[in-house]
Amino acid sequence: MDQNKLIITIDGPAGVGKTTMARKLAKHLSVAYLDTGAMFRGVAWKLGQDAWLKDEQSLADELKKMSFTLRGQGERSEMCLNSVPLGPEIRTETIGLWASNIAKLKVVRDFLKKAQQEIGQQTSLVAEGRDMGTVVFPHARYKFFLDASPEVRAKRRYLQLKDMGQEADIEAILKQIKRRDDQDRNRAIAPLRPADDAIVIDTSELSLEDVLACLLQHLKPAIV
Ligand code: DC
């Protein structure tokens, strides 16, 4: 990996605010922002419901038809699947659950890991997901792991969905968050966990501004 490239990883469970934080940080540092959840969501959305039950060869054949590119920088970074920007269609809780289902599969993880590392070779970035610090960018200069209780995360997700004009039921969201936590933390390949050298931040009691200030404090040596 090119040592001049600044790679910052932010991992954590669903609804913890990684996306918002990674976007803000990328804007602040004028680097690209890599939303790897969007890549898993994009694959899940393209493949459809229950795709994770298909055999490995047919999934591999489907994946061969997909390519990801990252356009732009900072807040305007845009993940494209086959040159088409991924939009609000992938942001539903249902697609989140489909994404978590296919994220268990080696064929999918290997495909996306390669795509993510290729993007990381081209540009400095803030990479956000579940296994950025542990598996995809183990040599990243800075690694963060954001955490918060499932209840706090459900409330944040609820407000986010409302904000996007989507119907939302907080109890259903809490249930889905717990289900996804369980799947993401307990899968055999690249489970959600902090890297040994990650800075772990519990954001339950912190505002977005507090979390950003905390990250920037740790990043001071890279910024000045
Ligand atoms: O961050 P998100 O909610 O958009 O991610 C959707 C799902 O994708 C998540 O439940 C698990 C999977 N995922 C993953 O396994 N590894 C990543 N690096 C990013 C997402």
PDB file of C-alpha atoms and ligand atoms in Angstrom:
ATOM      1  CA  MET A   1       0.000   0.000   0.000  1.00  0.00           C
ATOM      2  CA  ASP A   2       1.211   3.524  -0.823  1.00  0.00           C
ATOM      3  CA  GLN A   3       2.393   4.969   2.495  1.00  0.00           C
ATOM      4  CA  ASN A   4       1.519   8.515   1.351  1.00  0.00           C
ATOM      5  CA  LYS A   5      -2.156   7.651   1.212  1.00  0.00           C
ATOM      6  CA  LEU A   6      -4.026   8.502   4.389  1.00  0.00           C
ATOM      7  CA  ILE A   7      -6.463   5.731   5.264  1.00  0.00           C
ATOM      8  CA  ILE A   8      -8.727   6.197   8.267  1.00  0.00           C
ATOM      9  CA  THR A   9     -11.099   3.379   9.197  1.00  0.00           C
ATOM     10  CA  ILE A  10     -14.360   3.699  11.109  1.00  0.00           C
ATOM     11  CA  ASP A  11     -16.056   0.455  12.075  1.00  0.00           C
ATOM     12  CA  GLY A  12     -19.067  -0.211  14.259  1.00  0.00           C
ATOM     13  CA  PRO A  13     -22.553  -1.730  14.444  1.00  0.00           C
ATOM     14  CA  ALA A  14     -25.679  -0.705  12.513  1.00  0.00           C
ATOM     15  CA  GLY A  15     -27.085   2.712  13.315  1.00  0.00           C
ATOM     16  CA  VAL A  16     -24.145   3.966  15.376  1.00  0.00           C
ATOM     17  CA  GLY A  17     -23.619   7.010  13.148  1.00  0.00           C
ATOM     18  CA  LYS A  18     -20.573   5.786  11.199  1.00  0.00           C
ATOM     19  CA  THR A  19     -21.892   7.087   7.892  1.00  0.00           C
ATOM     20  CA  THR A  20     -22.571  10.590   9.184  1.00  0.00           C
ATOM     21  CA  MET A  21     -19.246  10.701  10.974  1.00  0.00           C
ATOM     22  CA  ALA A  22     -17.206   9.323   8.068  1.00  0.00           C
ATOM     23  CA  ARG A  23     -18.832  11.831   5.731  1.00  0.00           C
ATOM     24  CA  LYS A  24     -18.096  14.749   8.063  1.00  0.00           C
ATOM     25  CA  LEU A  25     -14.539  13.634   8.592  1.00  0.00           C
ATOM     26  CA  ALA A  26     -13.928  13.157   4.854  1.00  0.00           C
ATOM     27  CA  LYS A  27     -15.250  16.661   4.240  1.00  0.00           C
ATOM     28  CA  HIS A  28     -13.063  18.105   6.980  1.00  0.00           C
ATOM     29  CA  LEU A  29      -9.951  16.381   5.585  1.00  0.00           C
ATOM     30  CA  SER A  30     -10.879  16.830   1.891  1.00  0.00           C
ATOM     31  CA  VAL A  31     -10.484  13.139   1.159  1.00  0.00           C
ATOM     32  CA  ALA A  32     -12.874  10.584  -0.331  1.00  0.00           C
ATOM     33  CA  TYR A  33     -15.372   8.713   1.768  1.00  0.00           C
ATOM     34  CA  LEU A  34     -15.812   4.968   1.246  1.00  0.00           C
ATOM     35  CA  ASP A  35     -19.179   3.654   2.418  1.00  0.00           C
ATOM     36  CA  THR A  36     -18.656  -0.116   2.285  1.00  0.00           C
ATOM     37  CA  GLY A  37     -22.136  -0.751   3.709  1.00  0.00           C
ATOM     38  CA  ALA A  38     -23.440   0.800   0.474  1.00  0.00           C
ATOM     39  CA  MET A  39     -21.455  -1.796  -1.492  1.00  0.00           C
ATOM     40  CA  PHE A  40     -22.993  -4.711   0.463  1.00  0.00           C
ATOM     41  CA  ARG A  41     -26.400  -3.053   0.148  1.00  0.00           C
ATOM     42  CA  GLY A  42     -25.869  -2.495  -3.596  1.00  0.00           C
ATOM     43  CA  VAL A  43     -25.011  -6.165  -4.156  1.00  0.00           C
ATOM     44  CA  ALA A  44     -27.979  -7.302  -2.012  1.00  0.00           C
ATOM     45  CA  TRP A  45     -30.348  -4.952  -3.831  1.00  0.00           C
ATOM     46  CA  LYS A  46     -29.136  -6.089  -7.239  1.00  0.00           C
ATOM     47  CA  LEU A  47     -29.299  -9.804  -6.363  1.00  0.00           C
ATOM     48  CA  GLY A  48     -32.707  -9.653  -4.647  1.00  0.00           C
ATOM     49  CA  GLN A  49     -34.262 -11.373  -1.657  1.00  0.00           C
ATOM     50  CA  ASP A  50     -32.848 -14.755  -0.528  1.00  0.00           C
ATOM     51  CA  ALA A  51     -29.846 -14.441  -2.869  1.00  0.00           C
ATOM     52  CA  TRP A  52     -27.679 -15.637   0.001  1.00  0.00           C
ATOM     53  CA  LEU A  53     -29.295 -19.079  -0.380  1.00  0.00           C
ATOM     54  CA  LYS A  54     -28.016 -19.475  -3.961  1.00  0.00           C
ATOM     55  CA  ASP A  55     -25.028 -21.669  -4.738  1.00  0.00           C
ATOM     56  CA  GLU A  56     -21.590 -20.139  -4.795  1.00  0.00           C
ATOM     57  CA  GLN A  57     -21.027 -20.514  -8.543  1.00  0.00           C
ATOM     58  CA  SER A  58     -24.188 -18.664  -9.572  1.00  0.00           C
ATOM     59  CA  LEU A  59     -23.368 -15.899  -7.077  1.00  0.00           C
ATOM     60  CA  ALA A  60     -19.842 -15.658  -8.495  1.00  0.00           C
ATOM     61  CA  ASP A  61     -21.320 -15.375 -11.996  1.00  0.00           C
ATOM     62  CA  GLU A  62     -23.638 -12.567 -10.862  1.00  0.00           C
ATOM     63  CA  LEU A  63     -20.808 -10.722  -9.085  1.00  0.00           C
ATOM     64  CA  LYS A  64     -18.677 -10.812 -12.252  1.00  0.00           C
ATOM     65  CA  LYS A  65     -21.256  -8.501 -13.838  1.00  0.00           C
ATOM     66  CA  MET A  66     -20.838  -5.876 -11.089  1.00  0.00           C
ATOM     67  CA  SER A  67     -18.209  -3.189 -10.720  1.00  0.00           C
ATOM     68  CA  PHE A  68     -17.928  -0.431  -8.141  1.00  0.00           C
ATOM     69  CA  THR A  69     -16.437   3.002  -8.591  1.00  0.00           C
ATOM     70  CA  LEU A  70     -16.108   5.872  -6.154  1.00  0.00           C
ATOM     71  CA  ARG A  71     -16.701   9.334  -7.591  1.00  0.00           C
ATOM     72  CA  GLY A  72     -15.967  12.670  -5.964  1.00  0.00           C
ATOM     73  CA  GLN A  73     -14.609  13.687  -2.593  1.00  0.00           C
ATOM     74  CA  GLY A  74     -15.723  14.569   0.903  1.00  0.00           C
ATOM     75  CA  GLU A  75     -19.461  14.721   1.467  1.00  0.00           C
ATOM     76  CA  ARG A  76     -20.024  14.442  -2.269  1.00  0.00           C
ATOM     77  CA  SER A  77     -18.317  11.054  -2.551  1.00  0.00           C
ATOM     78  CA  GLU A  78     -20.654   8.855  -4.514  1.00  0.00           C
ATOM     79  CA  MET A  79     -20.596   5.052  -4.734  1.00  0.00           C
ATOM     80  CA  CYS A  80     -21.576   3.792  -8.168  1.00  0.00           C
ATOM     81  CA  LEU A  81     -22.558   0.277  -9.136  1.00  0.00           C
ATOM     82  CA  ASN A  82     -21.965  -0.309 -12.851  1.00  0.00           C
ATOM     83  CA  SER A  83     -21.561   3.473 -13.251  1.00  0.00           C
ATOM     84  CA  VAL A  84     -24.969   4.255 -11.670  1.00  0.00           C
ATOM     85  CA  PRO A  85     -24.910   6.102  -8.299  1.00  0.00           C
ATOM     86  CA  LEU A  86     -26.487   4.100  -5.453  1.00  0.00           C
ATOM     87  CA  GLY A  87     -29.301   6.178  -3.939  1.00  0.00           C
ATOM     88  CA  PRO A  88     -32.069   5.981  -1.329  1.00  0.00           C
ATOM     89  CA  GLU A  89     -33.342   2.665  -2.780  1.00  0.00           C
ATOM     90  CA  ILE A  90     -30.610   0.823  -0.818  1.00  0.00           C
ATOM     91  CA  ARG A  91     -31.208   2.657   2.473  1.00  0.00           C
ATOM     92  CA  THR A  92     -34.197   0.701   3.773  1.00  0.00           C
ATOM     93  CA  GLU A  93     -34.051  -1.634   6.789  1.00  0.00           C
ATOM     94  CA  THR A  94     -35.069  -4.540   4.521  1.00  0.00           C
ATOM     95  CA  ILE A  95     -32.094  -4.021   2.215  1.00  0.00           C
ATOM     96  CA  GLY A  96     -29.923  -3.653   5.358  1.00  0.00           C
ATOM     97  CA  LEU A  97     -31.007  -7.106   6.459  1.00  0.00           C
ATOM     98  CA  TRP A  98     -30.477  -8.619   2.974  1.00  0.00           C
ATOM     99  CA  ALA A  99     -27.010  -7.012   2.991  1.00  0.00           C
ATOM    100  CA  SER A 100     -26.256  -8.574   6.377  1.00  0.00           C
ATOM    101  CA  ASN A 101     -27.373 -11.963   4.988  1.00  0.00           C
ATOM    102  CA  ILE A 102     -25.113 -11.893   1.931  1.00  0.00           C
ATOM    103  CA  ALA A 103     -22.272 -10.411   4.039  1.00  0.00           C
ATOM    104  CA  LYS A 104     -21.839 -13.848   5.618  1.00  0.00           C
ATOM    105  CA  LEU A 105     -20.705 -15.352   2.311  1.00  0.00           C
ATOM    106  CA  LYS A 106     -17.039 -15.723   1.442  1.00  0.00           C
ATOM    107  CA  VAL A 107     -17.634 -15.242  -2.285  1.00  0.00           C
ATOM    108  CA  VAL A 108     -19.276 -11.854  -1.633  1.00  0.00           C
ATOM    109  CA  ARG A 109     -16.767 -10.719   1.012  1.00  0.00           C
ATOM    110  CA  ASP A 110     -13.768 -11.652  -1.182  1.00  0.00           C
ATOM    111  CA  PHE A 111     -15.248  -9.800  -4.150  1.00  0.00           C
ATOM    112  CA  LEU A 112     -15.959  -6.628  -2.149  1.00  0.00           C
ATOM    113  CA  LYS A 113     -12.685  -6.725  -0.216  1.00  0.00           C
ATOM    114  CA  LYS A 114     -10.792  -6.686  -3.529  1.00  0.00           C
ATOM    115  CA  ALA A 115     -12.928  -3.787  -4.829  1.00  0.00           C
ATOM    116  CA  GLN A 116     -12.425  -1.841  -1.569  1.00  0.00           C
ATOM    117  CA  GLN A 117      -8.665  -2.363  -1.525  1.00  0.00           C
ATOM    118  CA  GLU A 118      -8.409  -1.274  -5.160  1.00  0.00           C
ATOM    119  CA  ILE A 119     -10.218   1.961  -4.326  1.00  0.00           C
ATOM    120  CA  GLY A 120      -7.907   2.432  -1.310  1.00  0.00           C
ATOM    121  CA  GLN A 121      -4.874   2.161  -3.583  1.00  0.00           C
ATOM    122  CA  GLN A 122      -6.079   5.028  -5.728  1.00  0.00           C
ATOM    123  CA  THR A 123      -6.876   7.654  -3.129  1.00  0.00           C
ATOM    124  CA  SER A 124      -6.719   8.758   0.513  1.00  0.00           C
ATOM    125  CA  LEU A 125      -9.984   8.002   2.256  1.00  0.00           C
ATOM    126  CA  VAL A 126     -12.150   7.553   5.289  1.00  0.00           C
ATOM    127  CA  ALA A 127     -13.433   3.967   5.021  1.00  0.00           C
ATOM    128  CA  GLU A 128     -16.488   2.963   6.978  1.00  0.00           C
ATOM    129  CA  GLY A 129     -17.941  -0.500   7.663  1.00  0.00           C
ATOM    130  CA  ARG A 130     -17.558  -3.567   9.884  1.00  0.00           C
ATOM    131  CA  ASP A 131     -14.145  -5.003   8.969  1.00  0.00           C
ATOM    132  CA  MET A 132     -12.211  -2.003   7.662  1.00  0.00           C
ATOM    133  CA  GLY A 133      -9.629  -1.961  10.470  1.00  0.00           C
ATOM    134  CA  THR A 134      -9.436  -5.718  10.949  1.00  0.00           C
ATOM    135  CA  VAL A 135      -9.451  -7.153   7.414  1.00  0.00           C
ATOM    136  CA  VAL A 136      -9.617  -4.701   4.505  1.00  0.00           C
ATOM    137  CA  PHE A 137      -7.162  -2.015   5.663  1.00  0.00           C
ATOM    138  CA  PRO A 138      -5.187  -3.660   8.490  1.00  0.00           C
ATOM    139  CA  HIS A 139      -2.355  -1.134   7.945  1.00  0.00           C
ATOM    140  CA  ALA A 140      -4.568   1.975   8.109  1.00  0.00           C
ATOM    141  CA  ARG A 141      -2.884   4.859   9.897  1.00  0.00           C
ATOM    142  CA  TYR A 142      -5.898   5.535  12.152  1.00  0.00           C
ATOM    143  CA  LYS A 143      -8.596   3.113  13.205  1.00  0.00           C
ATOM    144  CA  PHE A 144     -11.755   3.970  15.102  1.00  0.00           C
ATOM    145  CA  PHE A 145     -14.544   1.775  16.400  1.00  0.00           C
ATOM    146  CA  LEU A 146     -17.800   3.547  17.297  1.00  0.00           C
ATOM    147  CA  ASP A 147     -20.274   1.850  19.597  1.00  0.00           C
ATOM    148  CA  ALA A 148     -23.603   2.649  21.315  1.00  0.00           C
ATOM    149  CA  SER A 149     -26.392   0.676  22.965  1.00  0.00           C
ATOM    150  CA  PRO A 150     -28.988  -0.929  20.620  1.00  0.00           C
ATOM    151  CA  GLU A 151     -31.699   1.344  22.080  1.00  0.00           C
ATOM    152  CA  VAL A 152     -29.745   4.530  21.321  1.00  0.00           C
ATOM    153  CA  ARG A 153     -28.977   3.286  17.804  1.00  0.00           C
ATOM    154  CA  ALA A 154     -32.617   2.351  17.147  1.00  0.00           C
ATOM    155  CA  LYS A 155     -33.684   5.862  18.115  1.00  0.00           C
ATOM    156  CA  ARG A 156     -31.060   7.435  15.851  1.00  0.00           C
ATOM    157  CA  ARG A 157     -32.093   5.226  12.913  1.00  0.00           C
ATOM    158  CA  TYR A 158     -35.764   6.013  13.552  1.00  0.00           C
ATOM    159  CA  LEU A 159     -35.085   9.762  13.390  1.00  0.00           C
ATOM    160  CA  GLN A 160     -32.918   9.306  10.275  1.00  0.00           C
ATOM    161  CA  LEU A 161     -35.653   7.354   8.428  1.00  0.00           C
ATOM    162  CA  LYS A 162     -38.287   9.915   9.446  1.00  0.00           C
ATOM    163  CA  ASP A 163     -35.992  12.607   8.173  1.00  0.00           C
ATOM    164  CA  MET A 164     -35.838  10.856   4.786  1.00  0.00           C
ATOM    165  CA  GLY A 165     -39.650  10.756   4.749  1.00  0.00           C
ATOM    166  CA  GLN A 166     -39.824   6.974   5.295  1.00  0.00           C
ATOM    167  CA  GLU A 167     -42.325   5.160   7.534  1.00  0.00           C
ATOM    168  CA  ALA A 168     -40.651   3.970  10.732  1.00  0.00           C
ATOM    169  CA  ASP A 169     -41.564   1.883  13.788  1.00  0.00           C
ATOM    170  CA  ILE A 170     -39.005   2.177  16.572  1.00  0.00           C
ATOM    171  CA  GLU A 171     -39.735  -1.248  18.107  1.00  0.00           C
ATOM    172  CA  ALA A 172     -39.361  -2.967  14.730  1.00  0.00           C
ATOM    173  CA  ILE A 173     -36.097  -1.081  14.117  1.00  0.00           C
ATOM    174  CA  LEU A 174     -34.743  -2.153  17.524  1.00  0.00           C
ATOM    175  CA  LYS A 175     -35.561  -5.768  16.715  1.00  0.00           C
ATOM    176  CA  GLN A 176     -33.837  -5.547  13.324  1.00  0.00           C
ATOM    177  CA  ILE A 177     -30.790  -3.813  14.804  1.00  0.00           C
ATOM    178  CA  LYS A 178     -30.409  -6.599  17.378  1.00  0.00           C
ATOM    179  CA  ARG A 179     -30.820  -9.239  14.673  1.00  0.00           C
ATOM    180  CA  ARG A 180     -28.217  -7.564  12.454  1.00  0.00           C
ATOM    181  CA  ASP A 181     -25.846  -7.115  15.427  1.00  0.00           C
ATOM    182  CA  ASP A 182     -26.117 -10.789  16.148  1.00  0.00           C
ATOM    183  CA  GLN A 183     -25.445 -11.754  12.505  1.00  0.00           C
ATOM    184  CA  ASP A 184     -22.638  -9.229  11.988  1.00  0.00           C
ATOM    185  CA  ARG A 185     -20.828 -10.036  15.256  1.00  0.00           C
ATOM    186  CA  ASN A 186     -21.146 -13.801  15.091  1.00  0.00           C
ATOM    187  CA  ARG A 187     -20.460 -14.638  11.447  1.00  0.00           C
ATOM    188  CA  ALA A 188     -17.448 -16.839  10.715  1.00  0.00           C
ATOM    189  CA  ILE A 189     -15.732 -14.492   8.217  1.00  0.00           C
ATOM    190  CA  ALA A 190     -14.691 -10.934   9.136  1.00  0.00           C
ATOM    191  CA  PRO A 191     -17.061 -10.559  12.110  1.00  0.00           C
ATOM    192  CA  LEU A 192     -17.752  -7.103  13.497  1.00  0.00           C
ATOM    193  CA  ARG A 193     -15.154  -6.360  16.167  1.00  0.00           C
ATOM    194  CA  PRO A 194     -12.671  -3.600  16.943  1.00  0.00           C
ATOM    195  CA  ALA A 195      -9.142  -4.098  15.588  1.00  0.00           C
ATOM    196  CA  ASP A 196      -6.623  -4.596  18.396  1.00  0.00           C
ATOM    197  CA  ASP A 197      -5.145  -1.180  17.606  1.00  0.00           C
ATOM    198  CA  ALA A 198      -8.484   0.652  17.148  1.00  0.00           C
ATOM    199  CA  ILE A 199      -9.592   3.575  19.293  1.00  0.00           C
ATOM    200  CA  VAL A 200     -12.990   2.563  20.708  1.00  0.00           C
ATOM    201  CA  ILE A 201     -15.501   5.356  21.351  1.00  0.00           C
ATOM    202  CA  ASP A 202     -18.849   4.787  23.075  1.00  0.00           C
ATOM    203  CA  THR A 203     -21.087   7.413  21.475  1.00  0.00           C
ATOM    204  CA  SER A 204     -24.247   6.642  23.507  1.00  0.00           C
ATOM    205  CA  GLU A 205     -24.010   9.864  25.487  1.00  0.00           C
ATOM    206  CA  LEU A 206     -22.262  11.978  22.833  1.00  0.00           C
ATOM    207  CA  SER A 207     -23.613  14.374  20.213  1.00  0.00           C
ATOM    208  CA  LEU A 208     -22.354  14.203  16.615  1.00  0.00           C
ATOM    209  CA  GLU A 209     -20.230  17.283  17.280  1.00  0.00           C
ATOM    210  CA  ASP A 210     -18.712  15.617  20.373  1.00  0.00           C
ATOM    211  CA  VAL A 211     -17.786  12.516  18.395  1.00  0.00           C
ATOM    212  CA  LEU A 212     -16.285  14.548  15.550  1.00  0.00           C
ATOM    213  CA  ALA A 213     -14.235  16.598  18.034  1.00  0.00           C
ATOM    214  CA  CYS A 214     -13.010  13.384  19.637  1.00  0.00           C
ATOM    215  CA  LEU A 215     -11.929  11.912  16.274  1.00  0.00           C
ATOM    216  CA  LEU A 216     -10.197  15.137  15.257  1.00  0.00           C
ATOM    217  CA  GLN A 217      -8.343  15.231  18.566  1.00  0.00           C
ATOM    218  CA  HIS A 218      -6.887  11.800  17.807  1.00  0.00           C
ATOM    219  CA  LEU A 219      -6.128  12.791  14.205  1.00  0.00           C
ATOM    220  CA  LYS A 220      -4.285  15.991  15.110  1.00  0.00           C
ATOM    221  CA  PRO A 221      -0.828  14.632  14.173  1.00  0.00           C
ATOM    222  CA  ALA A 222      -2.099  13.777  10.654  1.00  0.00           C
ATOM    223  CA  ILE A 223      -3.831  17.091  10.089  1.00  0.00           C
ATOM    224  CA  VAL A 224      -1.110  19.574  11.080  1.00  0.00           C
TER     225      VAL A 224
HETATM  226  O1   DC B   1     -23.372  -0.100   7.435  1.00  0.00           O
HETATM  227  P1   DC B   1     -24.654  -0.624   6.776  1.00  0.00           P
HETATM  228  O2   DC B   1     -25.809  -0.699   7.715  1.00  0.00           O
HETATM  229  O3   DC B   1     -24.996   0.153   5.545  1.00  0.00           O
HETATM  230  O4   DC B   1     -24.302  -2.126   6.312  1.00  0.00           O
HETATM  231  C1   DC B   1     -25.263  -3.038   5.831  1.00  0.00           C
HETATM  232  C2   DC B   1     -24.815  -4.472   6.105  1.00  0.00           C
HETATM  233  O5   DC B   1     -23.673  -4.781   5.286  1.00  0.00           O
HETATM  234  C3   DC B   1     -24.361  -4.771   7.535  1.00  0.00           C
HETATM  235  O6   DC B   1     -25.411  -5.217   8.371  1.00  0.00           O
HETATM  236  C4   DC B   1     -23.321  -5.843   7.368  1.00  0.00           C
HETATM  237  C5   DC B   1     -22.761  -5.614   5.990  1.00  0.00           C
HETATM  238  N1   DC B   1     -21.440  -4.990   6.000  1.00  0.00           N
HETATM  239  C6   DC B   1     -20.362  -5.816   6.255  1.00  0.00           C
HETATM  240  O7   DC B   1     -20.534  -6.993   6.543  1.00  0.00           O
HETATM  241  N2   DC B   1     -19.099  -5.321   6.167  1.00  0.00           N
HETATM  242  C7   DC B   1     -18.877  -4.025   5.890  1.00  0.00           C
HETATM  243  N3   DC B   1     -17.626  -3.575   5.809  1.00  0.00           N
HETATM  244  C8   DC B   1     -19.985  -3.159   5.671  1.00  0.00           C
HETATM  245  C9   DC B   1     -21.257  -3.668   5.743  1.00  0.00           C
END
